Amino acid sequence: FTLLTFLMVYLYGIGNGVAIYLDELFSTRIMIIYNFLNDYNIGLWGNHIISPDIWIGYITTLDNVYAYLIINQGIILYIIIIVINFILMKRTIKDKNNILVAILIVTSIYGLMERTILFIPFNVFMLFARDIFYKKETNELEDAKKINCKV
């Protein structure tokens, strides 16, 4: 979905009709990202944007999570969060946890329109990311055999 965001911004910038139509459909979100990318450099540690909701004299909202991360928070945090999401998606597919896969896909799509998916109160499924760093696998039968219990 990150690639989709920046592809649409690129296409919007060159005047692509589909991108312009989608921009109108999504309340000028693509234009807003395009303007932010023209006004701010993408840096390792982000930009000091006082508020991503107040921009050049009028109120607007940079609410696409992917654009917000790379513009406001920087390449480092952007890569970390994208890698965590990728690993989490890969593990849930491997574990055949279809419900969580569907939830991750829906929240990724939601991220195209809102940046609140970064906040745990709006996206409790971020808590599953802890499994990337800590995954305890137990097999009670093998544990019982190790301590010489009769099974």
PDB file of C-alpha atoms in Angstrom:
ATOM      1  CA  PHE A   1       0.000   0.000   0.000  1.00  0.00           C
ATOM      2  CA  THR A   2       3.031   2.208   0.440  1.00  0.00           C
ATOM      3  CA  LEU A   3       3.908   1.739  -3.213  1.00  0.00           C
ATOM      4  CA  LEU A   4       0.313   2.459  -4.197  1.00  0.00           C
ATOM      5  CA  THR A   5       0.415   5.740  -2.271  1.00  0.00           C
ATOM      6  CA  PHE A   6       3.563   7.020  -3.915  1.00  0.00           C
ATOM      7  CA  LEU A   7       2.592   5.692  -7.354  1.00  0.00           C
ATOM      8  CA  MET A   8      -0.671   7.647  -7.170  1.00  0.00           C
ATOM      9  CA  VAL A   9       1.212  10.773  -6.065  1.00  0.00           C
ATOM     10  CA  TYR A  10       3.643  10.400  -8.961  1.00  0.00           C
ATOM     11  CA  LEU A  11       0.812   9.862 -11.454  1.00  0.00           C
ATOM     12  CA  TYR A  12      -1.043  12.849 -10.015  1.00  0.00           C
ATOM     13  CA  GLY A  13       2.080  14.964 -10.461  1.00  0.00           C
ATOM     14  CA  ILE A  14       2.318  14.136 -14.166  1.00  0.00           C
ATOM     15  CA  GLY A  15      -1.394  14.840 -14.681  1.00  0.00           C
ATOM     16  CA  ASN A  16      -2.690  11.273 -15.024  1.00  0.00           C
ATOM     17  CA  GLY A  17      -6.483  11.297 -15.381  1.00  0.00           C
ATOM     18  CA  VAL A  18      -7.050   8.248 -13.173  1.00  0.00           C
ATOM     19  CA  ALA A  19      -4.943   9.734 -10.366  1.00  0.00           C
ATOM     20  CA  ILE A  20      -6.779  13.052 -10.649  1.00  0.00           C
ATOM     21  CA  TYR A  21     -10.134  11.253 -10.505  1.00  0.00           C
ATOM     22  CA  LEU A  22      -9.031   9.218  -7.472  1.00  0.00           C
ATOM     23  CA  ASP A  23      -7.803  12.416  -5.836  1.00  0.00           C
ATOM     24  CA  GLU A  24     -11.285  13.925  -6.172  1.00  0.00           C
ATOM     25  CA  LEU A  25     -12.846  10.693  -4.936  1.00  0.00           C
ATOM     26  CA  PHE A  26     -10.587  10.662  -1.847  1.00  0.00           C
ATOM     27  CA  SER A  27     -11.111  14.322  -0.839  1.00  0.00           C
ATOM     28  CA  THR A  28      -7.882  15.648  -2.441  1.00  0.00           C
ATOM     29  CA  ARG A  29      -5.687  13.423  -0.303  1.00  0.00           C
ATOM     30  CA  ILE A  30      -3.349  12.714  -3.220  1.00  0.00           C
ATOM     31  CA  MET A  31      -2.935  16.440  -3.949  1.00  0.00           C
ATOM     32  CA  ILE A  32      -2.171  17.116  -0.290  1.00  0.00           C
ATOM     33  CA  ILE A  33       0.553  14.445  -0.237  1.00  0.00           C
ATOM     34  CA  TYR A  34       1.929  15.800  -3.517  1.00  0.00           C
ATOM     35  CA  ASN A  35       2.113  19.312  -2.063  1.00  0.00           C
ATOM     36  CA  PHE A  36       3.762  18.145   1.160  1.00  0.00           C
ATOM     37  CA  LEU A  37       6.363  16.195  -0.828  1.00  0.00           C
ATOM     38  CA  ASN A  38       7.120  19.306  -2.877  1.00  0.00           C
ATOM     39  CA  ASP A  39       7.471  21.487   0.233  1.00  0.00           C
ATOM     40  CA  TYR A  40       9.433  19.143   2.500  1.00  0.00           C
ATOM     41  CA  ASN A  41      12.503  17.041   1.885  1.00  0.00           C
ATOM     42  CA  ILE A  42      12.414  13.412   2.879  1.00  0.00           C
ATOM     43  CA  GLY A  43      15.137  12.953   5.471  1.00  0.00           C
ATOM     44  CA  LEU A  44      16.457  10.186   7.683  1.00  0.00           C
ATOM     45  CA  TRP A  45      14.888  11.683  10.809  1.00  0.00           C
ATOM     46  CA  GLY A  46      11.923  13.504   9.304  1.00  0.00           C
ATOM     47  CA  ASN A  47      10.862  17.107   9.297  1.00  0.00           C
ATOM     48  CA  HIS A  48       9.839  19.405  12.071  1.00  0.00           C
ATOM     49  CA  ILE A  49       6.316  20.004  10.894  1.00  0.00           C
ATOM     50  CA  ILE A  50       4.627  21.842  13.750  1.00  0.00           C
ATOM     51  CA  SER A  51       1.383  20.158  12.883  1.00  0.00           C
ATOM     52  CA  PRO A  52       0.768  18.032   9.830  1.00  0.00           C
ATOM     53  CA  ASP A  53      -2.762  19.444   9.977  1.00  0.00           C
ATOM     54  CA  ILE A  54      -1.751  23.104   9.515  1.00  0.00           C
ATOM     55  CA  TRP A  55       0.115  23.802   6.334  1.00  0.00           C
ATOM     56  CA  ILE A  56       1.022  26.991   4.500  1.00  0.00           C
ATOM     57  CA  GLY A  57      -1.616  29.229   5.983  1.00  0.00           C
ATOM     58  CA  TYR A  58      -4.629  26.983   5.863  1.00  0.00           C
ATOM     59  CA  ILE A  59      -5.764  23.856   7.578  1.00  0.00           C
ATOM     60  CA  THR A  60      -5.312  20.582   5.787  1.00  0.00           C
ATOM     61  CA  THR A  61      -4.588  17.059   6.900  1.00  0.00           C
ATOM     62  CA  LEU A  62      -1.765  14.767   5.940  1.00  0.00           C
ATOM     63  CA  ASP A  63      -3.715  11.703   6.913  1.00  0.00           C
ATOM     64  CA  ASN A  64      -2.215   8.968   4.734  1.00  0.00           C
ATOM     65  CA  VAL A  65      -0.126   6.990   7.224  1.00  0.00           C
ATOM     66  CA  TYR A  66       2.552   6.077   4.684  1.00  0.00           C
ATOM     67  CA  ALA A  67       3.124   9.678   3.568  1.00  0.00           C
ATOM     68  CA  TYR A  68       2.934  10.922   7.160  1.00  0.00           C
ATOM     69  CA  LEU A  69       5.597   8.457   8.292  1.00  0.00           C
ATOM     70  CA  ILE A  70       8.105   9.245   5.585  1.00  0.00           C
ATOM     71  CA  ILE A  71       7.603  13.037   5.559  1.00  0.00           C
ATOM     72  CA  ASN A  72       7.087  13.773   9.237  1.00  0.00           C
ATOM     73  CA  GLN A  73       8.901  10.919  10.983  1.00  0.00           C
ATOM     74  CA  GLY A  74      11.625  10.166   8.446  1.00  0.00           C
ATOM     75  CA  ILE A  75      13.030   7.267   6.499  1.00  0.00           C
ATOM     76  CA  ILE A  76      14.380   5.382   9.539  1.00  0.00           C
ATOM     77  CA  LEU A  77      11.063   5.083  11.405  1.00  0.00           C
ATOM     78  CA  TYR A  78       9.232   4.550   8.122  1.00  0.00           C
ATOM     79  CA  ILE A  79      11.434   1.563   7.255  1.00  0.00           C
ATOM     80  CA  ILE A  80      11.162   0.124  10.775  1.00  0.00           C
ATOM     81  CA  ILE A  81       7.358   0.227  10.750  1.00  0.00           C
ATOM     82  CA  ILE A  82       7.074  -1.110   7.194  1.00  0.00           C
ATOM     83  CA  VAL A  83       9.465  -3.990   7.998  1.00  0.00           C
ATOM     84  CA  ILE A  84       7.569  -4.834  11.199  1.00  0.00           C
ATOM     85  CA  ASN A  85       4.290  -4.891   9.274  1.00  0.00           C
ATOM     86  CA  PHE A  86       5.834  -7.024   6.532  1.00  0.00           C
ATOM     87  CA  ILE A  87       7.225  -9.559   9.017  1.00  0.00           C
ATOM     88  CA  LEU A  88       3.948  -9.642  10.925  1.00  0.00           C
ATOM     89  CA  MET A  89       1.997 -10.245   7.705  1.00  0.00           C
ATOM     90  CA  LYS A  90       4.435 -12.953   6.608  1.00  0.00           C
ATOM     91  CA  ARG A  91       4.145 -14.740   9.965  1.00  0.00           C
ATOM     92  CA  THR A  92       0.359 -14.574  10.061  1.00  0.00           C
ATOM     93  CA  ILE A  93       0.185 -16.014   6.541  1.00  0.00           C
ATOM     94  CA  LYS A  94       2.655 -18.763   7.489  1.00  0.00           C
ATOM     95  CA  ASP A  95       0.626 -19.555  10.625  1.00  0.00           C
ATOM     96  CA  LYS A  96      -2.541 -19.596   8.493  1.00  0.00           C
ATOM     97  CA  ASN A  97      -4.166 -17.075  10.801  1.00  0.00           C
ATOM     98  CA  ASN A  98      -6.609 -15.919   8.130  1.00  0.00           C
ATOM     99  CA  ILE A  99      -8.606 -13.655  10.430  1.00  0.00           C
ATOM    100  CA  LEU A 100      -5.508 -11.681  11.449  1.00  0.00           C
ATOM    101  CA  VAL A 101      -4.332 -11.562   7.808  1.00  0.00           C
ATOM    102  CA  ALA A 102      -7.684 -10.039   6.823  1.00  0.00           C
ATOM    103  CA  ILE A 103      -7.478  -7.541   9.694  1.00  0.00           C
ATOM    104  CA  LEU A 104      -3.927  -6.531   8.706  1.00  0.00           C
ATOM    105  CA  ILE A 105      -4.998  -6.024   5.096  1.00  0.00           C
ATOM    106  CA  VAL A 106      -7.992  -3.920   6.134  1.00  0.00           C
ATOM    107  CA  THR A 107      -5.877  -1.766   8.466  1.00  0.00           C
ATOM    108  CA  SER A 108      -3.295  -1.328   5.700  1.00  0.00           C
ATOM    109  CA  ILE A 109      -6.033  -0.109   3.373  1.00  0.00           C
ATOM    110  CA  TYR A 110      -7.337   2.118   6.156  1.00  0.00           C
ATOM    111  CA  GLY A 111      -3.836   3.605   6.371  1.00  0.00           C
ATOM    112  CA  LEU A 112      -4.316   5.029   2.877  1.00  0.00           C
ATOM    113  CA  MET A 113      -6.948   7.347   4.373  1.00  0.00           C
ATOM    114  CA  GLU A 114      -6.024   7.797   8.043  1.00  0.00           C
ATOM    115  CA  ARG A 115      -2.817   7.977  10.036  1.00  0.00           C
ATOM    116  CA  THR A 116      -4.547   6.952  13.273  1.00  0.00           C
ATOM    117  CA  ILE A 117      -3.587   3.325  12.615  1.00  0.00           C
ATOM    118  CA  LEU A 118      -0.297   4.256  14.295  1.00  0.00           C
ATOM    119  CA  PHE A 119      -2.097   4.739  17.609  1.00  0.00           C
ATOM    120  CA  ILE A 120      -2.919   1.662  19.678  1.00  0.00           C
ATOM    121  CA  PRO A 121      -6.346   2.986  20.823  1.00  0.00           C
ATOM    122  CA  PHE A 122      -7.383   3.052  17.151  1.00  0.00           C
ATOM    123  CA  ASN A 123      -5.518  -0.098  16.125  1.00  0.00           C
ATOM    124  CA  VAL A 124      -5.182  -2.635  18.915  1.00  0.00           C
ATOM    125  CA  PHE A 125      -3.839  -5.119  16.381  1.00  0.00           C
ATOM    126  CA  MET A 126      -0.482  -3.322  16.580  1.00  0.00           C
ATOM    127  CA  LEU A 127      -0.033  -5.276  19.800  1.00  0.00           C
ATOM    128  CA  PHE A 128       0.500  -8.391  17.675  1.00  0.00           C
ATOM    129  CA  ALA A 129       3.752  -6.827  16.447  1.00  0.00           C
ATOM    130  CA  ARG A 130       5.312  -7.781  19.785  1.00  0.00           C
ATOM    131  CA  ASP A 131       5.377 -11.369  18.493  1.00  0.00           C
ATOM    132  CA  ILE A 132       8.106 -10.318  16.077  1.00  0.00           C
ATOM    133  CA  PHE A 133      10.447  -9.665  18.986  1.00  0.00           C
ATOM    134  CA  TYR A 134       9.147 -12.217  21.452  1.00  0.00           C
ATOM    135  CA  LYS A 135       7.547 -15.446  20.457  1.00  0.00           C
ATOM    136  CA  LYS A 136       7.239 -18.153  23.047  1.00  0.00           C
ATOM    137  CA  GLU A 137       6.513 -21.524  21.603  1.00  0.00           C
ATOM    138  CA  THR A 138       5.530 -24.265  23.960  1.00  0.00           C
ATOM    139  CA  ASN A 139       4.749 -27.859  23.559  1.00  0.00           C
ATOM    140  CA  GLU A 140       3.306 -29.110  26.819  1.00  0.00           C
ATOM    141  CA  LEU A 141       3.839 -32.758  25.970  1.00  0.00           C
ATOM    142  CA  GLU A 142       7.561 -32.280  25.328  1.00  0.00           C
ATOM    143  CA  ASP A 143       7.882 -30.110  28.445  1.00  0.00           C
ATOM    144  CA  ALA A 144       6.306 -32.855  30.539  1.00  0.00           C
ATOM    145  CA  LYS A 145       8.689 -35.476  29.140  1.00  0.00           C
ATOM    146  CA  LYS A 146      11.684 -33.280  29.951  1.00  0.00           C
ATOM    147  CA  ILE A 147      10.800 -33.225  33.616  1.00  0.00           C
ATOM    148  CA  ASN A 148      10.051 -36.974  33.648  1.00  0.00           C
ATOM    149  CA  CYS A 149       6.315 -36.707  34.172  1.00  0.00           C
ATOM    150  CA  LYS A 150       4.170 -39.656  33.195  1.00  0.00           C
ATOM    151  CA  VAL A 151       2.072 -38.809  30.214  1.00  0.00           C
TER     152      VAL A 151
END
